[in-house]
Amino acid sequence: KAERRYKREGKKYVDTDNPRLSQFNGVTLTWHRPYEHSPQNDWRLFRGKPQPADVEQGHVEDCWLLAALAAVAGHVGGQLVEALFLRHGKLELSPAGATMVRLCLPGSPTGDCANPLDPFSGHWAKPRDKLSDNGRRIIVPGAWRLILVDDYLPFVESQQLAYCRSSRYVVWASLVEKALAKVYGSYEALRGGRLKFALFILTGGETESMYVSQWNSDDLCRRLMHADKKGYLMIACTVMAEDKLCPLRPNHAYSLLSFAAGRDCRRSDIGEVMLRDPFGKVHRMPWVELRTRLYQIEICKVSRRCK
């Protein structure tokens, strides 16, 4: 409908259901369509394939969502992200200023959402109550839904995006963030969400929650090595306590990009963990520090090696 109106009247879509705040956390905001606000930057929906570097946290504390977005961007050649935006086979911003974002949301009717690469493949039946052999598998009922948003985004005085931003001048991550803010009612409502919910709404996939303190060192190592070998999505949350000697932020979500511990999980001099902060920095650390630095790890069984 928005595109038909644009062709008929030349008017771009404006989403009246998504209010624009003039201030957030004491920061003054102005709302613009990025490609009109600074056309010299050649803003696009995608620039080549989606990358974790496309996701940088701004002034809203939604690291739980952005860590998952960055992890998803690095999997299956970007197909998981592209599947959220397919518009009649095109992966570009609509000239009408309207974007449909696909999110797998809990609610009725419920569906399995089993295939994130085909969001409409989910059936409309209650998912089976099925557990893995370690009892930690989680299946959340939900269904893929289309969320319509305009492409107005908030800027701060520095002419930088206020919330999710990208140094490559792409807006796909910002529009996912905006679509979920519309579902929740505001950007402020995105503060402090659950890691497994972020993975679910982006992939529809089942997750396994691992609380690091409940695992012995060898079992934890073997489980993470298995997940890394399978190419599963992984994100993690740090402990609440601050450690000035550790570069990781306390109570903060990270994309777990790789886990390599070698054959002997008990040797601290073999292998490392690579974590990406939603603010953009990548950290490498010995895997044995997981027990003291990380509180929780979420594993989503959507393989980066699936076709």
PDB file of N, CA and C in Angstrom, residues 179-266:
ATOM      1  N   ALA A 179      12.201  -1.930  14.280  1.00  0.00           N
ATOM      2  CA  ALA A 179      11.025  -2.798  14.202  1.00  0.00           C
ATOM      3  C   ALA A 179      10.711  -3.415  15.558  1.00  0.00           C
ATOM      4  N   LEU A 180      11.741  -3.855  16.275  1.00  0.00           N
ATOM      5  CA  LEU A 180      11.495  -4.441  17.587  1.00  0.00           C
ATOM      6  C   LEU A 180      11.068  -3.374  18.584  1.00  0.00           C
ATOM      7  N   ALA A 181      11.607  -2.158  18.460  1.00  0.00           N
ATOM      8  CA  ALA A 181      11.163  -1.056  19.317  1.00  0.00           C
ATOM      9  C   ALA A 181       9.680  -0.771  19.082  1.00  0.00           C
ATOM     10  N   LYS A 182       9.232  -0.918  17.846  1.00  0.00           N
ATOM     11  CA  LYS A 182       7.809  -0.724  17.550  1.00  0.00           C
ATOM     12  C   LYS A 182       6.973  -1.802  18.224  1.00  0.00           C
ATOM     13  N   VAL A 183       7.457  -3.038  18.193  1.00  0.00           N
ATOM     14  CA  VAL A 183       6.742  -4.138  18.850  1.00  0.00           C
ATOM     15  C   VAL A 183       6.640  -3.889  20.349  1.00  0.00           C
ATOM     16  N   TYR A 184       7.727  -3.429  20.961  1.00  0.00           N
ATOM     17  CA  TYR A 184       7.771  -3.202  22.403  1.00  0.00           C
ATOM     18  C   TYR A 184       7.119  -1.884  22.808  1.00  0.00           C
ATOM     19  N   GLY A 185       6.995  -0.947  21.882  1.00  0.00           N
ATOM     20  CA  GLY A 185       6.372   0.331  22.195  1.00  0.00           C
ATOM     21  C   GLY A 185       7.327   1.498  22.249  1.00  0.00           C
ATOM     22  N   SER A 186       8.636   1.232  22.375  1.00  0.00           N
ATOM     23  CA  SER A 186       9.621   2.314  22.421  1.00  0.00           C
ATOM     24  C   SER A 186      11.026   1.727  22.388  1.00  0.00           C
ATOM     25  N   TYR A 187      12.004   2.580  22.062  1.00  0.00           N
ATOM     26  CA  TYR A 187      13.401   2.151  22.140  1.00  0.00           C
ATOM     27  C   TYR A 187      13.803   1.886  23.586  1.00  0.00           C
ATOM     28  N   GLU A 188      13.287   2.683  24.487  1.00  0.00           N
ATOM     29  CA  GLU A 188      13.654   2.522  25.896  1.00  0.00           C
ATOM     30  C   GLU A 188      13.274   1.138  26.408  1.00  0.00           C
ATOM     31  N   ALA A 189      12.197   0.571  25.853  1.00  0.00           N
ATOM     32  CA  ALA A 189      11.753  -0.750  26.287  1.00  0.00           C
ATOM     33  C   ALA A 189      12.718  -1.855  25.876  1.00  0.00           C
ATOM     34  N   LEU A 190      13.689  -1.539  25.017  1.00  0.00           N
ATOM     35  CA  LEU A 190      14.661  -2.543  24.588  1.00  0.00           C
ATOM     36  C   LEU A 190      15.802  -2.713  25.579  1.00  0.00           C
ATOM     37  N   ARG A 191      15.841  -1.915  26.607  1.00  0.00           N
ATOM     38  CA  ARG A 191      16.943  -1.991  27.570  1.00  0.00           C
ATOM     39  C   ARG A 191      16.837  -3.289  28.374  1.00  0.00           C
ATOM     40  N   GLY A 192      17.923  -4.045  28.376  1.00  0.00           N
ATOM     41  CA  GLY A 192      18.010  -5.206  29.247  1.00  0.00           C
ATOM     42  C   GLY A 192      17.110  -6.365  28.891  1.00  0.00           C
ATOM     43  N   GLY A 193      17.264  -6.936  27.697  1.00  0.00           N
ATOM     44  CA  GLY A 193      16.475  -8.097  27.304  1.00  0.00           C
ATOM     45  C   GLY A 193      17.212  -9.402  27.543  1.00  0.00           C
ATOM     46  N   ARG A 194      16.583 -10.502  27.133  1.00  0.00           N
ATOM     47  CA  ARG A 194      17.140 -11.839  27.342  1.00  0.00           C
ATOM     48  C   ARG A 194      17.860 -12.303  26.082  1.00  0.00           C
ATOM     49  N   LEU A 195      19.016 -12.925  26.273  1.00  0.00           N
ATOM     50  CA  LEU A 195      19.832 -13.346  25.146  1.00  0.00           C
ATOM     51  C   LEU A 195      19.105 -14.343  24.257  1.00  0.00           C
ATOM     52  N   LYS A 196      18.478 -15.347  24.860  1.00  0.00           N
ATOM     53  CA  LYS A 196      17.852 -16.389  24.045  1.00  0.00           C
ATOM     54  C   LYS A 196      16.671 -15.838  23.255  1.00  0.00           C
ATOM     55  N   PHE A 197      16.007 -14.803  23.779  1.00  0.00           N
ATOM     56  CA  PHE A 197      14.901 -14.202  23.041  1.00  0.00           C
ATOM     57  C   PHE A 197      15.425 -13.480  21.810  1.00  0.00           C
ATOM     58  N   ALA A 198      16.577 -12.834  21.931  1.00  0.00           N
ATOM     59  CA  ALA A 198      17.164 -12.144  20.781  1.00  0.00           C
ATOM     60  C   ALA A 198      17.470 -13.124  19.660  1.00  0.00           C
ATOM     61  N   LEU A 199      18.075 -14.264  19.999  1.00  0.00           N
ATOM     62  CA  LEU A 199      18.373 -15.262  18.978  1.00  0.00           C
ATOM     63  C   LEU A 199      17.101 -15.823  18.368  1.00  0.00           C
ATOM     64  N   PHE A 200      16.084 -16.012  19.196  1.00  0.00           N
ATOM     65  CA  PHE A 200      14.832 -16.581  18.705  1.00  0.00           C
ATOM     66  C   PHE A 200      14.134 -15.655  17.718  1.00  0.00           C
ATOM     67  N   ILE A 201      14.038 -14.375  18.048  1.00  0.00           N
ATOM     68  CA  ILE A 201      13.299 -13.474  17.154  1.00  0.00           C
ATOM     69  C   ILE A 201      14.022 -13.281  15.820  1.00  0.00           C
ATOM     70  N   LEU A 202      15.331 -13.513  15.789  1.00  0.00           N
ATOM     71  CA  LEU A 202      16.094 -13.324  14.554  1.00  0.00           C
ATOM     72  C   LEU A 202      16.190 -14.588  13.717  1.00  0.00           C
ATOM     73  N   THR A 203      16.072 -15.770  14.342  1.00  0.00           N
ATOM     74  CA  THR A 203      16.262 -17.030  13.617  1.00  0.00           C
ATOM     75  C   THR A 203      15.091 -17.989  13.745  1.00  0.00           C
ATOM     76  N   GLY A 204      14.288 -17.865  14.791  1.00  0.00           N
ATOM     77  CA  GLY A 204      13.258 -18.858  15.055  1.00  0.00           C
ATOM     78  C   GLY A 204      13.836 -20.171  15.549  1.00  0.00           C
ATOM     79  N   GLY A 205      15.135 -20.203  15.821  1.00  0.00           N
ATOM     80  CA  GLY A 205      15.804 -21.445  16.185  1.00  0.00           C
ATOM     81  C   GLY A 205      15.768 -21.732  17.672  1.00  0.00           C
ATOM     82  N   GLU A 206      15.938 -23.000  18.007  1.00  0.00           N
ATOM     83  CA  GLU A 206      15.973 -23.412  19.404  1.00  0.00           C
ATOM     84  C   GLU A 206      17.305 -23.020  20.030  1.00  0.00           C
ATOM     85  N   THR A 207      17.296 -22.773  21.310  1.00  0.00           N
ATOM     86  CA  THR A 207      18.512 -22.355  22.002  1.00  0.00           C
ATOM     87  C   THR A 207      18.798 -23.253  23.187  1.00  0.00           C
ATOM     88  N   GLU A 208      20.050 -23.280  23.568  1.00  0.00           N
ATOM     89  CA  GLU A 208      20.500 -24.002  24.758  1.00  0.00           C
ATOM     90  C   GLU A 208      21.164 -22.994  25.686  1.00  0.00           C
ATOM     91  N   SER A 209      20.672 -22.897  26.907  1.00  0.00           N
ATOM     92  CA  SER A 209      21.219 -21.957  27.889  1.00  0.00           C
ATOM     93  C   SER A 209      22.258 -22.663  28.745  1.00  0.00           C
ATOM     94  N   MET A 210      23.436 -22.090  28.827  1.00  0.00           N
ATOM     95  CA  MET A 210      24.514 -22.641  29.641  1.00  0.00           C
ATOM     96  C   MET A 210      24.938 -21.608  30.672  1.00  0.00           C
ATOM     97  N   TYR A 211      24.766 -21.941  31.946  1.00  0.00           N
ATOM     98  CA  TYR A 211      25.233 -21.078  33.029  1.00  0.00           C
ATOM     99  C   TYR A 211      26.610 -21.593  33.439  1.00  0.00           C
ATOM    100  N   VAL A 212      27.611 -20.791  33.175  1.00  0.00           N
ATOM    101  CA  VAL A 212      28.998 -21.238  33.222  1.00  0.00           C
ATOM    102  C   VAL A 212      29.371 -21.843  34.570  1.00  0.00           C
ATOM    103  N   SER A 213      28.889 -21.274  35.662  1.00  0.00           N
ATOM    104  CA  SER A 213      29.263 -21.763  36.993  1.00  0.00           C
ATOM    105  C   SER A 213      28.745 -23.171  37.271  1.00  0.00           C
ATOM    106  N   GLN A 214      27.780 -23.632  36.484  1.00  0.00           N
ATOM    107  CA  GLN A 214      27.197 -24.952  36.706  1.00  0.00           C
ATOM    108  C   GLN A 214      27.925 -26.054  35.936  1.00  0.00           C
ATOM    109  N   TRP A 215      28.938 -25.689  35.179  1.00  0.00           N
ATOM    110  CA  TRP A 215      29.671 -26.663  34.368  1.00  0.00           C
ATOM    111  C   TRP A 215      31.092 -26.814  34.897  1.00  0.00           C
ATOM    112  N   ASN A 216      31.596 -28.064  34.904  1.00  0.00           N
ATOM    113  CA  ASN A 216      33.010 -28.215  35.217  1.00  0.00           C
ATOM    114  C   ASN A 216      33.821 -27.856  33.977  1.00  0.00           C
ATOM    115  N   SER A 217      35.079 -27.601  34.169  1.00  0.00           N
ATOM    116  CA  SER A 217      35.913 -27.030  33.117  1.00  0.00           C
ATOM    117  C   SER A 217      35.969 -27.906  31.874  1.00  0.00           C
ATOM    118  N   ASP A 218      36.162 -29.219  32.056  1.00  0.00           N
ATOM    119  CA  ASP A 218      36.289 -30.114  30.910  1.00  0.00           C
ATOM    120  C   ASP A 218      34.998 -30.201  30.110  1.00  0.00           C
ATOM    121  N   ASP A 219      33.870 -30.348  30.799  1.00  0.00           N
ATOM    122  CA  ASP A 219      32.585 -30.464  30.102  1.00  0.00           C
ATOM    123  C   ASP A 219      32.250 -29.176  29.352  1.00  0.00           C
ATOM    124  N   LEU A 220      32.541 -28.047  29.984  1.00  0.00           N
ATOM    125  CA  LEU A 220      32.293 -26.761  29.335  1.00  0.00           C
ATOM    126  C   LEU A 220      33.122 -26.642  28.062  1.00  0.00           C
ATOM    127  N   CYS A 221      34.380 -27.001  28.162  1.00  0.00           N
ATOM    128  CA  CYS A 221      35.268 -26.933  27.009  1.00  0.00           C
ATOM    129  C   CYS A 221      34.759 -27.811  25.876  1.00  0.00           C
ATOM    130  N   ARG A 222      34.407 -29.055  26.197  1.00  0.00           N
ATOM    131  CA  ARG A 222      33.949 -29.975  25.157  1.00  0.00           C
ATOM    132  C   ARG A 222      32.656 -29.491  24.512  1.00  0.00           C
ATOM    133  N   ARG A 223      31.754 -28.937  25.316  1.00  0.00           N
ATOM    134  CA  ARG A 223      30.478 -28.474  24.759  1.00  0.00           C
ATOM    135  C   ARG A 223      30.693 -27.299  23.809  1.00  0.00           C
ATOM    136  N   LEU A 224      31.550 -26.371  24.183  1.00  0.00           N
ATOM    137  CA  LEU A 224      31.793 -25.215  23.332  1.00  0.00           C
ATOM    138  C   LEU A 224      32.591 -25.588  22.083  1.00  0.00           C
ATOM    139  N   MET A 225      33.510 -26.532  22.218  1.00  0.00           N
ATOM    140  CA  MET A 225      34.236 -27.002  21.043  1.00  0.00           C
ATOM    141  C   MET A 225      33.282 -27.656  20.050  1.00  0.00           C
ATOM    142  N   HIS A 226      32.342 -28.440  20.566  1.00  0.00           N
ATOM    143  CA  HIS A 226      31.348 -29.093  19.706  1.00  0.00           C
ATOM    144  C   HIS A 226      30.488 -28.053  18.994  1.00  0.00           C
ATOM    145  N   ALA A 227      30.027 -27.045  19.738  1.00  0.00           N
ATOM    146  CA  ALA A 227      29.182 -26.006  19.144  1.00  0.00           C
ATOM    147  C   ALA A 227      29.946 -25.219  18.085  1.00  0.00           C
ATOM    148  N   ASP A 228      31.220 -24.923  18.364  1.00  0.00           N
ATOM    149  CA  ASP A 228      32.022 -24.183  17.388  1.00  0.00           C
ATOM    150  C   ASP A 228      32.269 -25.016  16.138  1.00  0.00           C
ATOM    151  N   LYS A 229      32.515 -26.313  16.319  1.00  0.00           N
ATOM    152  CA  LYS A 229      32.740 -27.198  15.173  1.00  0.00           C
ATOM    153  C   LYS A 229      31.492 -27.297  14.305  1.00  0.00           C
ATOM    154  N   LYS A 230      30.327 -27.337  14.944  1.00  0.00           N
ATOM    155  CA  LYS A 230      29.067 -27.408  14.212  1.00  0.00           C
ATOM    156  C   LYS A 230      28.705 -26.073  13.561  1.00  0.00           C
ATOM    157  N   GLY A 231      29.339 -25.020  14.018  1.00  0.00           N
ATOM    158  CA  GLY A 231      29.047 -23.702  13.467  1.00  0.00           C
ATOM    159  C   GLY A 231      27.799 -23.074  14.034  1.00  0.00           C
ATOM    160  N   TYR A 232      27.434 -23.433  15.284  1.00  0.00           N
ATOM    161  CA  TYR A 232      26.236 -22.868  15.888  1.00  0.00           C
ATOM    162  C   TYR A 232      26.466 -21.404  16.270  1.00  0.00           C
ATOM    163  N   LEU A 233      25.388 -20.653  16.307  1.00  0.00           N
ATOM    164  CA  LEU A 233      25.438 -19.275  16.800  1.00  0.00           C
ATOM    165  C   LEU A 233      25.658 -19.288  18.301  1.00  0.00           C
ATOM    166  N   MET A 234      26.532 -18.405  18.791  1.00  0.00           N
ATOM    167  CA  MET A 234      26.773 -18.318  20.231  1.00  0.00           C
ATOM    168  C   MET A 234      26.887 -16.857  20.661  1.00  0.00           C
ATOM    169  N   ILE A 235      26.214 -16.511  21.739  1.00  0.00           N
ATOM    170  CA  ILE A 235      26.382 -15.207  22.375  1.00  0.00           C
ATOM    171  C   ILE A 235      26.530 -15.436  23.870  1.00  0.00           C
ATOM    172  N   ALA A 236      27.125 -14.482  24.548  1.00  0.00           N
ATOM    173  CA  ALA A 236      27.443 -14.665  25.961  1.00  0.00           C
ATOM    174  C   ALA A 236      27.207 -13.385  26.737  1.00  0.00           C
ATOM    175  N   CYS A 237      27.015 -13.544  28.038  1.00  0.00           N
ATOM    176  CA  CYS A 237      26.848 -12.413  28.949  1.00  0.00           C
ATOM    177  C   CYS A 237      27.911 -12.491  30.034  1.00  0.00           C
ATOM    178  N   THR A 238      28.515 -11.365  30.367  1.00  0.00           N
ATOM    179  CA  THR A 238      29.551 -11.336  31.391  1.00  0.00           C
ATOM    180  C   THR A 238      28.940 -11.267  32.789  1.00  0.00           C
ATOM    181  N   VAL A 239      29.776 -11.529  33.775  1.00  0.00           N
ATOM    182  CA  VAL A 239      29.333 -11.485  35.166  1.00  0.00           C
ATOM    183  C   VAL A 239      29.075 -10.042  35.590  1.00  0.00           C
ATOM    184  N   MET A 240      28.359  -9.882  36.694  1.00  0.00           N
ATOM    185  CA  MET A 240      27.998  -8.548  37.182  1.00  0.00           C
ATOM    186  C   MET A 240      29.204  -7.792  37.731  1.00  0.00           C
ATOM    187  N   ALA A 241      30.102  -8.515  38.400  1.00  0.00           N
ATOM    188  CA  ALA A 241      31.218  -7.861  39.078  1.00  0.00           C
ATOM    189  C   ALA A 241      32.224  -7.298  38.081  1.00  0.00           C
ATOM    190  N   GLU A 242      32.708  -6.102  38.355  1.00  0.00           N
ATOM    191  CA  GLU A 242      33.699  -5.464  37.493  1.00  0.00           C
ATOM    192  C   GLU A 242      35.099  -5.893  37.891  1.00  0.00           C
ATOM    193  N   ASP A 243      35.923  -6.165  36.899  1.00  0.00           N
ATOM    194  CA  ASP A 243      37.327  -6.502  37.107  1.00  0.00           C
ATOM    195  C   ASP A 243      38.159  -5.517  36.293  1.00  0.00           C
ATOM    196  N   LYS A 244      38.880  -4.632  36.976  1.00  0.00           N
ATOM    197  CA  LYS A 244      39.631  -3.586  36.284  1.00  0.00           C
ATOM    198  C   LYS A 244      40.759  -4.145  35.424  1.00  0.00           C
ATOM    199  N   LEU A 245      41.158  -5.399  35.690  1.00  0.00           N
ATOM    200  CA  LEU A 245      42.215  -6.015  34.897  1.00  0.00           C
ATOM    201  C   LEU A 245      41.677  -6.695  33.644  1.00  0.00           C
ATOM    202  N   CYS A 246      40.366  -6.792  33.555  1.00  0.00           N
ATOM    203  CA  CYS A 246      39.739  -7.466  32.417  1.00  0.00           C
ATOM    204  C   CYS A 246      39.135  -6.431  31.471  1.00  0.00           C
ATOM    205  N   PRO A 247      39.358  -6.546  30.172  1.00  0.00           N
ATOM    206  CA  PRO A 247      38.819  -5.558  29.227  1.00  0.00           C
ATOM    207  C   PRO A 247      37.323  -5.703  28.968  1.00  0.00           C
ATOM    208  N   LEU A 248      36.720  -6.795  29.433  1.00  0.00           N
ATOM    209  CA  LEU A 248      35.297  -7.013  29.177  1.00  0.00           C
ATOM    210  C   LEU A 248      34.437  -6.181  30.118  1.00  0.00           C
ATOM    211  N   ARG A 249      33.339  -5.646  29.593  1.00  0.00           N
ATOM    212  CA  ARG A 249      32.407  -4.865  30.401  1.00  0.00           C
ATOM    213  C   ARG A 249      31.586  -5.800  31.285  1.00  0.00           C
ATOM    214  N   PRO A 250      31.288  -5.400  32.519  1.00  0.00           N
ATOM    215  CA  PRO A 250      30.442  -6.243  33.370  1.00  0.00           C
ATOM    216  C   PRO A 250      28.989  -6.209  32.919  1.00  0.00           C
ATOM    217  N   ASN A 251      28.296  -7.331  33.116  1.00  0.00           N
ATOM    218  CA  ASN A 251      26.871  -7.443  32.797  1.00  0.00           C
ATOM    219  C   ASN A 251      26.570  -6.938  31.385  1.00  0.00           C
ATOM    220  N   HIS A 252      27.298  -7.469  30.429  1.00  0.00           N
ATOM    221  CA  HIS A 252      27.220  -6.992  29.045  1.00  0.00           C
ATOM    222  C   HIS A 252      27.217  -8.193  28.112  1.00  0.00           C
ATOM    223  N   ALA A 253      26.510  -8.089  27.002  1.00  0.00           N
ATOM    224  CA  ALA A 253      26.403  -9.190  26.048  1.00  0.00           C
ATOM    225  C   ALA A 253      27.471  -9.083  24.968  1.00  0.00           C
ATOM    226  N   TYR A 254      27.975 -10.232  24.535  1.00  0.00           N
ATOM    227  CA  TYR A 254      28.997 -10.312  23.499  1.00  0.00           C
ATOM    228  C   TYR A 254      28.637 -11.404  22.496  1.00  0.00           C
ATOM    229  N   SER A 255      29.035 -11.204  21.247  1.00  0.00           N
ATOM    230  CA  SER A 255      28.969 -12.281  20.260  1.00  0.00           C
ATOM    231  C   SER A 255      30.184 -13.174  20.487  1.00  0.00           C
ATOM    232  N   LEU A 256      29.945 -14.481  20.604  1.00  0.00           N
ATOM    233  CA  LEU A 256      31.051 -15.425  20.761  1.00  0.00           C
ATOM    234  C   LEU A 256      31.389 -15.937  19.362  1.00  0.00           C
ATOM    235  N   LEU A 257      32.428 -15.385  18.774  1.00  0.00           N
ATOM    236  CA  LEU A 257      32.733 -15.629  17.365  1.00  0.00           C
ATOM    237  C   LEU A 257      33.456 -16.941  17.127  1.00  0.00           C
ATOM    238  N   SER A 258      34.303 -17.350  18.053  1.00  0.00           N
ATOM    239  CA  SER A 258      35.010 -18.618  17.872  1.00  0.00           C
ATOM    240  C   SER A 258      35.506 -19.129  19.213  1.00  0.00           C
ATOM    241  N   PHE A 259      35.682 -20.458  19.263  1.00  0.00           N
ATOM    242  CA  PHE A 259      36.196 -21.102  20.462  1.00  0.00           C
ATOM    243  C   PHE A 259      37.155 -22.186  20.008  1.00  0.00           C
ATOM    244  N   ALA A 260      38.423 -22.031  20.324  1.00  0.00           N
ATOM    245  CA  ALA A 260      39.432 -23.001  19.928  1.00  0.00           C
ATOM    246  C   ALA A 260      40.292 -23.321  21.133  1.00  0.00           C
ATOM    247  N   ALA A 261      40.174 -24.555  21.634  1.00  0.00           N
ATOM    248  CA  ALA A 261      40.914 -24.923  22.839  1.00  0.00           C
ATOM    249  C   ALA A 261      41.925 -26.025  22.609  1.00  0.00           C
ATOM    250  N   GLY A 262      42.089 -26.469  21.362  1.00  0.00           N
ATOM    251  CA  GLY A 262      43.015 -27.555  21.114  1.00  0.00           C
ATOM    252  C   GLY A 262      42.453 -28.878  21.602  1.00  0.00           C
ATOM    253  N   ARG A 263      43.258 -29.903  21.611  1.00  0.00           N
ATOM    254  CA  ARG A 263      42.776 -31.230  21.998  1.00  0.00           C
ATOM    255  C   ARG A 263      42.655 -31.388  23.504  1.00  0.00           C
ATOM    256  N   ASP A 264      43.505 -30.701  24.233  1.00  0.00           N
ATOM    257  CA  ASP A 264      43.508 -30.836  25.688  1.00  0.00           C
ATOM    258  C   ASP A 264      42.848 -29.610  26.295  1.00  0.00           C
ATOM    259  N   CYS A 265      41.619 -29.772  26.797  1.00  0.00           N
ATOM    260  CA  CYS A 265      40.864 -28.639  27.331  1.00  0.00           C
ATOM    261  C   CYS A 265      41.460 -28.095  28.619  1.00  0.00           C
ATOM    262  N   ARG A 266      42.380 -28.819  29.223  1.00  0.00           N
ATOM    263  CA  ARG A 266      42.915 -28.377  30.516  1.00  0.00           C
ATOM    264  C   ARG A 266      44.165 -27.521  30.364  1.00  0.00           C
TER     265      ARG A 266
END
